[in-house]
Short mmCIF file of C-alpha atoms and ligand atoms in Angstrom, two decimals:
data_model
loop_
_atom_site.label_atom_id
_atom_site.label_comp_id
_atom_site.label_asym_id
_atom_site.label_seq_id
_atom_site.Cartn_x
_atom_site.Cartn_y
_atom_site.Cartn_z
CA MET A 894 -28.83 -46.53 24.71
CA ALA A 895 -31.48 -46.51 27.45
CA ASP A 896 -34.24 -43.90 27.50
CA ILE A 897 -33.30 -40.99 29.71
CA LYS A 898 -34.81 -41.52 33.16
CA ILE A 899 -32.99 -38.70 34.91
CA HIS A 900 -32.22 -35.53 33.00
CA LEU A 901 -29.36 -33.15 33.74
CA CYS A 902 -31.65 -30.20 34.50
CA LEU A 903 -35.27 -29.88 33.42
CA ALA A 904 -37.58 -26.88 33.63
CA HIS A 905 -40.26 -27.17 36.31
CA MET A 906 -43.50 -25.14 36.41
CA SER A 907 -45.13 -23.76 39.55
CA GLY A 908 -48.65 -23.85 38.11
CA LEU A 909 -49.00 -20.07 38.34
CA GLU A 910 -47.50 -19.53 34.87
CA GLN A 911 -50.86 -20.36 33.26
CA HIS A 912 -52.54 -17.55 35.15
CA TYR A 913 -50.14 -14.90 33.84
CA ILE A 914 -50.18 -16.26 30.30
CA ARG A 915 -54.00 -16.34 30.33
CA SER A 916 -54.21 -12.76 31.56
CA ALA A 917 -51.81 -11.70 28.78
CA ILE A 918 -53.99 -13.38 26.17
CA GLU A 919 -57.28 -12.16 27.63
CA SER A 920 -56.06 -8.57 27.76
CA ASN A 921 -54.59 -8.99 24.25
CA TRP A 922 -51.08 -8.12 25.52
CA VAL A 923 -49.58 -10.76 23.24
CA ALA A 924 -46.75 -8.43 22.29
CA PRO A 925 -43.30 -7.41 23.36
CA LEU A 926 -43.43 -5.44 26.62
CA GLY A 927 -46.67 -5.29 28.64
CA PRO A 928 -47.76 -5.70 32.27
CA ASN A 929 -46.12 -9.12 32.81
CA VAL A 930 -42.77 -7.71 31.63
CA GLU A 931 -43.06 -4.81 34.09
CA LYS A 932 -44.04 -7.12 36.95
CA PHE A 933 -41.25 -9.58 36.15
CA GLU A 934 -38.67 -6.78 36.03
CA LYS A 935 -39.88 -5.36 39.36
CA GLU A 936 -39.66 -8.78 41.00
CA LEU A 937 -36.15 -9.30 39.63
CA GLU A 938 -35.15 -5.89 41.01
CA THR A 939 -36.48 -6.87 44.44
CA PHE A 940 -34.66 -10.19 44.20
CA VAL A 941 -31.24 -8.66 43.42
CA GLY A 942 -31.59 -5.49 45.53
CA TYR A 943 -28.72 -2.97 45.71
CA ASP A 944 -30.79 -0.34 43.83
CA LYS A 945 -30.26 -2.14 40.55
CA HIS A 946 -32.49 -1.66 37.53
CA VAL A 947 -33.40 -4.67 35.44
CA THR A 948 -34.33 -4.92 31.77
CA ALA A 949 -35.89 -8.22 30.67
CA VAL A 950 -34.73 -9.30 27.21
CA SER A 951 -35.01 -12.22 24.78
CA SER A 952 -31.98 -14.19 26.03
CA GLY A 953 -28.97 -14.14 28.30
CA THR A 954 -26.80 -13.77 25.21
CA ALA A 955 -28.76 -10.66 24.20
CA ALA A 956 -28.26 -9.24 27.70
CA LEU A 957 -24.49 -9.76 27.41
CA HIS A 958 -24.48 -8.14 23.99
CA LEU A 959 -26.31 -5.09 25.38
CA ALA A 960 -23.88 -4.87 28.32
CA LEU A 961 -20.97 -4.72 25.88
CA ILE A 962 -22.71 -2.04 23.79
CA LEU A 963 -23.41 0.04 26.90
CA SER A 964 -19.76 -0.39 27.93
CA GLY A 965 -18.74 1.18 24.61
CA VAL A 966 -17.12 -1.97 23.19
CA GLY A 967 -16.60 -1.67 19.44
CA ARG A 968 -14.46 -2.69 16.48
CA GLY A 969 -10.78 -3.08 17.32
CA ASP A 970 -11.32 -3.23 21.09
CA GLU A 971 -10.22 -6.10 23.28
CA VAL A 972 -12.46 -7.62 25.95
CA ILE A 973 -11.13 -9.92 28.64
CA CYS A 974 -13.30 -13.02 29.07
CA GLN A 975 -13.11 -16.04 31.33
CA SER A 976 -12.00 -19.00 29.19
CA PHE A 977 -13.76 -21.68 31.23
CA THR A 978 -17.38 -21.06 30.19
CA PHE A 979 -20.13 -21.65 27.66
CA ILE A 980 -19.53 -19.93 24.32
CA ALA A 981 -22.42 -17.49 24.87
CA SER A 982 -20.14 -15.55 27.25
CA ALA A 983 -17.82 -14.69 24.33
CA ASN A 984 -19.94 -14.66 21.16
CA PRO A 985 -21.34 -11.15 21.80
CA ILE A 986 -17.73 -9.85 21.89
CA LEU A 987 -17.44 -11.03 18.29
CA TYR A 988 -20.83 -9.47 17.42
CA GLN A 989 -19.26 -6.11 18.33
CA GLY A 990 -16.24 -6.72 16.10
CA ALA A 991 -14.04 -6.83 19.19
CA THR A 992 -11.43 -9.44 20.15
CA PRO A 993 -11.78 -11.64 23.23
CA VAL A 994 -8.71 -12.16 25.40
CA PHE A 995 -9.16 -15.37 27.37
CA VAL A 996 -8.10 -15.66 30.98
CA ASP A 997 -7.87 -19.02 32.75
CA SER A 998 -9.26 -20.09 36.11
CA GLU A 999 -8.12 -20.53 39.69
CA THR A 1000 -8.39 -24.01 41.20
CA ASP A 1001 -10.89 -23.49 44.01
CA THR A 1002 -13.75 -21.45 42.50
CA TRP A 1003 -12.97 -22.69 38.94
CA ASN A 1004 -13.50 -19.05 37.85
CA MET A 1005 -11.26 -16.27 36.56
CA SER A 1006 -7.90 -16.14 38.30
CA PRO A 1007 -7.31 -12.61 39.66
CA LEU A 1008 -3.54 -13.12 39.28
CA LEU A 1009 -3.84 -13.97 35.59
CA LEU A 1010 -6.33 -11.15 35.05
CA LYS A 1011 -3.79 -8.62 36.31
CA LYS A 1012 -1.07 -10.14 34.14
CA ALA A 1013 -3.36 -10.07 31.10
CA ILE A 1014 -4.32 -6.41 31.56
CA GLU A 1015 -0.72 -5.30 31.98
CA GLU A 1016 0.50 -7.30 29.02
CA ARG A 1017 -2.32 -6.15 26.70
CA LEU A 1018 -1.53 -2.57 27.66
CA ARG A 1019 2.13 -3.15 26.84
CA ILE A 1020 1.45 -4.93 23.52
CA THR A 1021 -1.47 -2.88 22.16
CA GLY A 1022 -0.99 0.43 23.99
CA LYS A 1023 -4.65 0.22 25.10
CA LEU A 1024 -6.50 -1.16 28.07
CA PRO A 1025 -9.13 -3.85 27.48
CA LYS A 1026 -12.55 -2.22 27.15
CA ALA A 1027 -14.41 -4.59 29.51
CA ILE A 1028 -13.97 -7.74 31.61
CA VAL A 1029 -16.48 -10.61 31.42
CA VAL A 1030 -16.38 -12.92 34.46
CA VAL A 1031 -18.60 -15.99 34.79
CA HIS A 1032 -20.03 -17.56 37.96
CA LEU A 1033 -19.69 -21.00 36.42
CA TYR A 1034 -22.14 -23.71 37.47
CA GLY A 1035 -23.38 -21.14 39.99
CA MET A 1036 -20.07 -20.94 41.89
CA PRO A 1037 -19.31 -17.27 42.64
CA VAL A 1038 -16.23 -15.54 41.25
CA ARG A 1039 -13.94 -13.93 43.86
CA MET A 1040 -15.51 -10.55 43.17
CA ASP A 1041 -13.48 -8.47 45.66
CA GLU A 1042 -10.19 -9.42 44.05
CA ILE A 1043 -11.56 -8.98 40.53
CA MET A 1044 -13.19 -5.60 41.30
CA ASP A 1045 -10.00 -4.28 42.98
CA ILE A 1046 -8.03 -4.94 39.81
CA ALA A 1047 -10.77 -3.71 37.44
CA ASP A 1048 -11.34 -0.53 39.49
CA TYR A 1049 -7.62 0.19 39.59
CA TYR A 1050 -7.57 0.27 35.78
CA ALA A 1051 -11.13 1.70 35.55
CA ILE A 1052 -12.31 -1.17 33.34
CA PRO A 1053 -16.04 -2.05 33.59
CA VAL A 1054 -16.86 -5.58 34.74
CA ILE A 1055 -19.74 -7.58 33.25
CA GLU A 1056 -20.88 -10.50 35.40
CA ASP A 1057 -22.26 -13.45 33.48
CA ALA A 1058 -24.59 -14.82 36.17
CA ALA A 1059 -26.59 -16.89 33.65
CA GLU A 1060 -26.03 -19.95 35.85
CA ALA A 1061 -25.83 -18.15 39.18
CA MET A 1062 -29.27 -16.83 40.04
CA GLY A 1063 -29.37 -17.05 43.84
CA SER A 1064 -25.63 -17.47 44.37
CA THR A 1065 -23.99 -15.00 46.76
CA TYR A 1066 -20.50 -13.70 47.45
CA LYS A 1067 -20.12 -12.26 50.97
CA SER A 1068 -23.92 -12.48 51.22
CA ARG A 1069 -24.45 -10.24 48.17
CA PRO A 1070 -26.16 -11.65 45.06
CA CYS A 1071 -24.02 -12.53 42.04
CA GLY A 1072 -24.79 -10.13 39.22
CA THR A 1073 -24.70 -7.01 41.42
CA PHE A 1074 -20.94 -6.40 41.77
CA GLY A 1075 -19.92 -5.43 38.26
CA LYS A 1076 -21.19 -2.46 36.29
CA TYR A 1077 -23.58 -4.89 34.56
CA GLY A 1078 -24.81 -8.38 35.34
CA ILE A 1079 -26.88 -10.83 33.33
CA PHE A 1080 -29.23 -13.73 34.03
CA SER A 1081 -30.50 -16.37 31.59
CA PHE A 1082 -33.98 -17.89 31.70
CA ASN A 1083 -33.29 -20.56 29.13
CA GLY A 1084 -35.10 -23.87 29.66
CA ASN A 1085 -32.32 -25.47 31.70
CA LYS A 1086 -31.42 -22.58 34.02
CA MET A 1087 -32.51 -21.94 37.62
CA ILE A 1088 -35.83 -20.55 36.37
CA THR A 1089 -37.12 -20.30 32.83
CA THR A 1090 -39.25 -18.09 30.62
CA SER A 1091 -38.94 -20.74 27.85
CA GLY A 1092 -36.20 -18.47 26.54
CA GLY A 1093 -35.15 -15.14 27.95
CA GLY A 1094 -32.65 -13.14 29.90
CA ALA A 1095 -32.19 -10.05 32.02
CA LEU A 1096 -29.68 -7.23 32.11
CA ILE A 1097 -28.90 -5.85 35.58
CA CYS A 1098 -28.03 -2.14 35.25
CA PRO A 1099 -26.54 0.42 37.66
CA SER A 1100 -29.20 3.09 36.98
CA GLU A 1101 -32.61 3.64 35.49
CA GLU A 1102 -30.95 5.66 32.75
CA MET A 1103 -28.80 2.71 31.67
CA SER A 1104 -31.69 0.28 31.81
CA ARG A 1105 -33.72 2.64 29.61
CA LYS A 1106 -30.79 2.84 27.23
CA ALA A 1107 -30.63 -0.97 27.13
CA LEU A 1108 -34.32 -1.09 26.22
CA PHE A 1109 -33.67 1.49 23.49
CA TYR A 1110 -31.02 -0.72 21.85
CA ALA A 1111 -33.28 -3.75 22.36
CA THR A 1112 -36.07 -1.94 20.47
CA GLN A 1113 -34.22 -1.33 17.16
CA ALA A 1114 -32.77 1.92 18.60
CA ARG A 1115 -35.92 3.78 17.68
CA GLU A 1116 -35.60 7.48 18.47
CA PRO A 1117 -38.51 9.30 20.14
CA PHE A 1118 -40.20 10.73 17.04
CA PRO A 1119 -43.77 10.20 15.83
CA TYR A 1120 -42.34 8.55 12.71
CA TYR A 1121 -39.56 5.91 12.71
CA GLN A 1122 -36.24 7.67 13.19
CA HIS A 1123 -32.96 5.74 13.64
CA GLU A 1124 -29.52 7.16 14.34
CA CYS A 1125 -27.62 4.04 15.41
CA VAL A 1126 -27.77 0.24 15.11
CA GLY A 1127 -30.39 -1.48 17.24
CA TYR A 1128 -31.62 -4.99 17.87
CA ASN A 1129 -34.88 -6.85 18.42
CA TYR A 1130 -34.07 -8.16 21.89
CA ARG A 1131 -37.22 -7.40 23.90
CA MET A 1132 -38.92 -10.03 26.03
CA SER A 1133 -42.51 -10.84 25.08
CA ASN A 1134 -45.35 -10.38 27.56
CA ILE A 1135 -46.14 -14.12 27.25
CA CYS A 1136 -42.60 -15.18 28.16
CA ALA A 1137 -42.58 -12.70 31.04
CA GLY A 1138 -45.83 -14.34 32.23
CA ILE A 1139 -43.94 -17.61 32.58
CA GLY A 1140 -41.23 -15.66 34.42
CA CYS A 1141 -43.75 -14.19 36.89
CA GLY A 1142 -44.99 -17.70 37.69
CA GLN A 1143 -41.42 -18.96 38.06
CA MET A 1144 -40.51 -16.21 40.55
CA SER A 1145 -42.95 -17.86 42.98
CA ILE A 1146 -40.79 -21.01 43.12
CA LEU A 1147 -37.34 -19.48 42.62
CA HIS A 1148 -36.37 -19.83 46.28
CA GLU A 1149 -37.60 -23.44 46.35
CA HIS A 1150 -35.55 -24.23 43.25
CA ILE A 1151 -32.41 -22.71 44.73
CA ALA A 1152 -32.91 -24.58 48.01
CA HIS A 1153 -33.45 -27.84 46.12
CA HIS A 1154 -30.30 -27.48 44.01
CA ARG A 1155 -28.32 -26.81 47.21
CA TYR A 1156 -29.90 -29.79 48.94
CA LEU A 1157 -28.95 -32.10 46.05
CA ALA A 1158 -25.38 -30.77 46.13
CA ALA A 1159 -25.20 -31.59 49.85
CA CYS A 1160 -26.42 -35.13 49.02
CA TYR A 1161 -23.73 -35.58 46.34
CA GLN A 1162 -21.10 -34.20 48.72
CA SER A 1163 -21.96 -36.56 51.54
CA LEU A 1164 -22.38 -39.64 49.32
CA LEU A 1165 -19.10 -39.09 47.42
CA ARG A 1166 -17.03 -37.69 50.28
CA ASP A 1167 -15.15 -40.91 51.01
CA VAL A 1168 -14.55 -41.98 47.43
CA PRO A 1169 -10.83 -41.68 46.67
CA GLY A 1170 -10.08 -39.85 43.41
CA ILE A 1171 -13.48 -38.17 43.17
CA SER A 1172 -13.93 -34.60 44.35
CA VAL A 1173 -17.21 -32.75 44.40
CA HIS A 1174 -16.99 -29.06 43.54
CA THR A 1175 -17.89 -27.33 46.82
CA ASN A 1176 -17.90 -23.76 48.20
CA PRO A 1177 -14.22 -23.18 49.00
CA ASP A 1178 -14.91 -20.89 51.97
CA ALA A 1179 -17.65 -19.10 53.90
CA ASP A 1180 -17.60 -16.02 51.59
CA ILE A 1181 -18.75 -18.11 48.67
CA SER A 1182 -22.24 -19.58 48.42
CA SER A 1183 -23.08 -21.38 45.19
CA ASN A 1184 -26.65 -22.01 44.08
CA TYR A 1185 -25.25 -25.36 42.80
CA TRP A 1186 -27.10 -24.95 39.52
CA LEU A 1187 -25.31 -28.12 38.44
CA SER A 1188 -23.43 -30.41 40.78
CA THR A 1189 -20.04 -31.19 39.29
CA ILE A 1190 -17.25 -33.64 40.08
CA LEU A 1191 -13.62 -34.18 39.11
CA ILE A 1192 -12.45 -37.74 38.53
CA ASP A 1193 -8.73 -38.43 38.99
CA PRO A 1194 -7.98 -41.11 36.35
CA VAL A 1195 -4.89 -42.44 38.15
CA ILE A 1196 -6.56 -42.96 41.53
CA THR A 1197 -9.93 -44.17 40.20
CA GLY A 1198 -8.74 -46.22 37.22
CA THR A 1199 -11.58 -44.75 35.21
CA ASN A 1200 -12.40 -41.39 33.64
CA TYR A 1201 -15.27 -39.01 33.03
CA GLU A 1202 -16.14 -40.49 29.65
CA GLN A 1203 -16.37 -44.07 30.94
CA ILE A 1204 -18.56 -42.87 33.80
CA ARG A 1205 -20.68 -40.77 31.45
CA LYS A 1206 -21.26 -43.79 29.18
CA HIS A 1207 -22.05 -46.07 32.11
CA LEU A 1208 -24.60 -43.59 33.47
CA ALA A 1209 -26.13 -43.14 30.01
CA GLU A 1210 -26.67 -46.92 29.76
CA LYS A 1211 -28.67 -46.67 32.98
CA GLY A 1212 -30.72 -43.75 31.64
CA ILE A 1213 -28.88 -41.10 33.67
CA GLU A 1214 -27.87 -37.99 31.76
CA SER A 1215 -24.51 -36.40 32.63
CA ARG A 1216 -22.29 -34.04 30.65
CA PRO A 1217 -18.61 -33.15 30.34
CA LEU A 1218 -17.62 -29.76 31.76
CA TRP A 1219 -17.48 -26.79 29.38
CA LYS A 1220 -14.60 -27.05 26.95
CA PRO A 1221 -12.40 -24.00 27.64
CA LEU A 1222 -12.95 -21.36 24.96
CA HIS A 1223 -9.22 -21.02 24.25
CA LEU A 1224 -9.36 -24.65 23.01
CA GLN A 1225 -12.28 -24.00 20.64
CA PRO A 1226 -11.35 -24.01 16.93
CA LEU A 1227 -13.29 -20.74 16.53
CA PHE A 1228 -10.77 -19.04 18.82
CA ARG A 1229 -7.54 -20.59 17.49
CA GLU A 1230 -5.96 -17.16 16.94
CA THR A 1231 -7.32 -15.48 20.06
CA PRO A 1232 -4.93 -14.16 22.72
CA ARG A 1233 -5.01 -16.17 25.93
CA TYR A 1234 -3.50 -16.20 29.41
CA VAL A 1235 -3.65 -19.80 30.55
CA ASN A 1236 -2.30 -21.87 33.42
CA GLY A 1237 -3.56 -25.39 32.64
CA VAL A 1238 -6.35 -25.25 35.23
CA SER A 1239 -9.41 -25.23 32.97
CA GLU A 1240 -7.79 -27.79 30.64
CA LYS A 1241 -7.36 -30.15 33.59
CA PHE A 1242 -10.99 -29.61 34.65
CA PHE A 1243 -12.17 -30.31 31.12
CA ALA A 1244 -10.12 -33.53 31.07
CA GLU A 1245 -11.47 -34.77 34.40
CA GLY A 1246 -14.90 -33.31 35.04
CA LEU A 1247 -18.54 -34.28 34.79
CA CYS A 1248 -21.84 -32.45 35.46
CA LEU A 1249 -24.41 -34.54 37.32
CA PRO A 1250 -28.22 -34.29 37.31
CA SER A 1251 -29.35 -31.42 39.50
CA GLY A 1252 -32.78 -30.13 38.51
CA PRO A 1253 -36.06 -29.85 40.45
CA TYR A 1254 -37.08 -33.34 39.26
CA VAL A 1255 -34.04 -35.02 40.82
CA GLN A 1256 -34.61 -36.47 44.30
CA GLU A 1257 -32.39 -37.71 47.10
CA LYS A 1258 -33.05 -41.36 46.13
CA ASP A 1259 -31.88 -40.52 42.58
CA VAL A 1260 -28.64 -39.09 43.92
CA LEU A 1261 -28.15 -42.29 45.93
CA TRP A 1262 -28.63 -44.33 42.74
CA ILE A 1263 -26.40 -42.05 40.61
CA THR A 1264 -23.55 -42.07 43.14
CA ASN A 1265 -23.79 -45.87 43.49
CA GLU A 1266 -23.49 -46.23 39.73
CA ILE A 1267 -20.45 -43.93 39.76
CA LYS A 1268 -18.84 -46.02 42.50
CA LYS A 1269 -19.33 -49.18 40.36
CA CYS A 1270 -17.05 -47.64 37.70
CA ILE A 1271 -14.15 -47.23 40.09
CA ARG A 1272 -11.35 -49.77 40.10
CA LYS A 1273 -11.62 -51.90 43.22
C1 PLP B 2112 -26.95 -20.14 29.34
C2 PLP B 2112 -25.76 -19.31 29.41
C3 PLP B 2112 -25.66 -18.09 28.71
C4 PLP B 2112 -26.64 -17.63 27.67
O1 PLP B 2112 -27.94 -17.60 28.00
P1 PLP B 2112 -29.08 -17.77 26.88
O2 PLP B 2112 -30.31 -17.29 27.60
O3 PLP B 2112 -29.13 -19.22 26.53
O4 PLP B 2112 -28.73 -16.90 25.73
C5 PLP B 2112 -24.54 -17.30 28.90
N1 PLP B 2112 -23.56 -17.68 29.72
C6 PLP B 2112 -23.59 -18.85 30.39
C7 PLP B 2112 -22.46 -19.18 31.31
C8 PLP B 2112 -24.68 -19.70 30.25
O5 PLP B 2112 -24.68 -20.87 30.90
#
């Protein structure tokens, strides 16, 4: 196998990160919380707007876990979760001793189908006598969920929505940032996301009170006493002042990163537009504006005479990293017994899709090369 020349999505530093890390070390704020954390949270609040309050935490997964806790999810509850996603969207449901109920996707956004969501809620109510305690939707690969449709249904049943925007920092639905529609939203700052803190996440909350409560649970649920008093289960989920320093530096290039991902997506779209059997995942209409965290394609095996795995192997031989789409969670052995409402859509995507290199280090000439290599795999 060739050495990797083009990675799927690499972290990229602005240069300012060093400044914030140095100031943390010089002021001896090498601890959880601290001035970088406060600055990073303020900048995230400005970025998302809509009077949201943001708590920076140790990972996107931790942020999701806190959102479920704040939504009152506990043992014996059911939580509806998009099936087409990374497992981190669902693992925190298990941490709470609750049961995920997977809901499949619609064909244009690739995200949770509002029709199936409604069916799932009504059927769970009929079978269990209870409404699901929360709904986790995912803006997968940065493509926004149809939030109006989802919120109409969720509001009708008064079920809180948690938006997993781990991949969707900078994506908008009807010009409003993903992560601000549901009761809670989360971002991830893992090494491969739109920006990084080396590892980290953020919980977007509807009020200062809820964001303070999130910090309480993220700080071992320590009660305000001079000694250590604990009345409920807590976690060690705070972000360190060093990691937040990286985040402050990254905020200075966030808009550049988003613009670059979108530019690369436009390159893929124009270079693959006329290739029969290959479709590039693209904003389905003007309401939906993806950050194109990863550019993704579907390969029709009948028309192209090839498939995603043959293309993936061919690209790997050239040193180009690509990756199959997320395997739907309802197909994961871990979730063999889990209730699901499926329509075949995510299974078809999984059978036909590929993620293509999209990070800040990928250039237009790389996209030209990658798309030419893809075209070589197609039956003449
Ligand atoms: C990355 C990711 C997460 C989890 O974020 P971490 O910071 O890695 O814990 C959750 N959901 C989705 C869809 C992701 O891609």
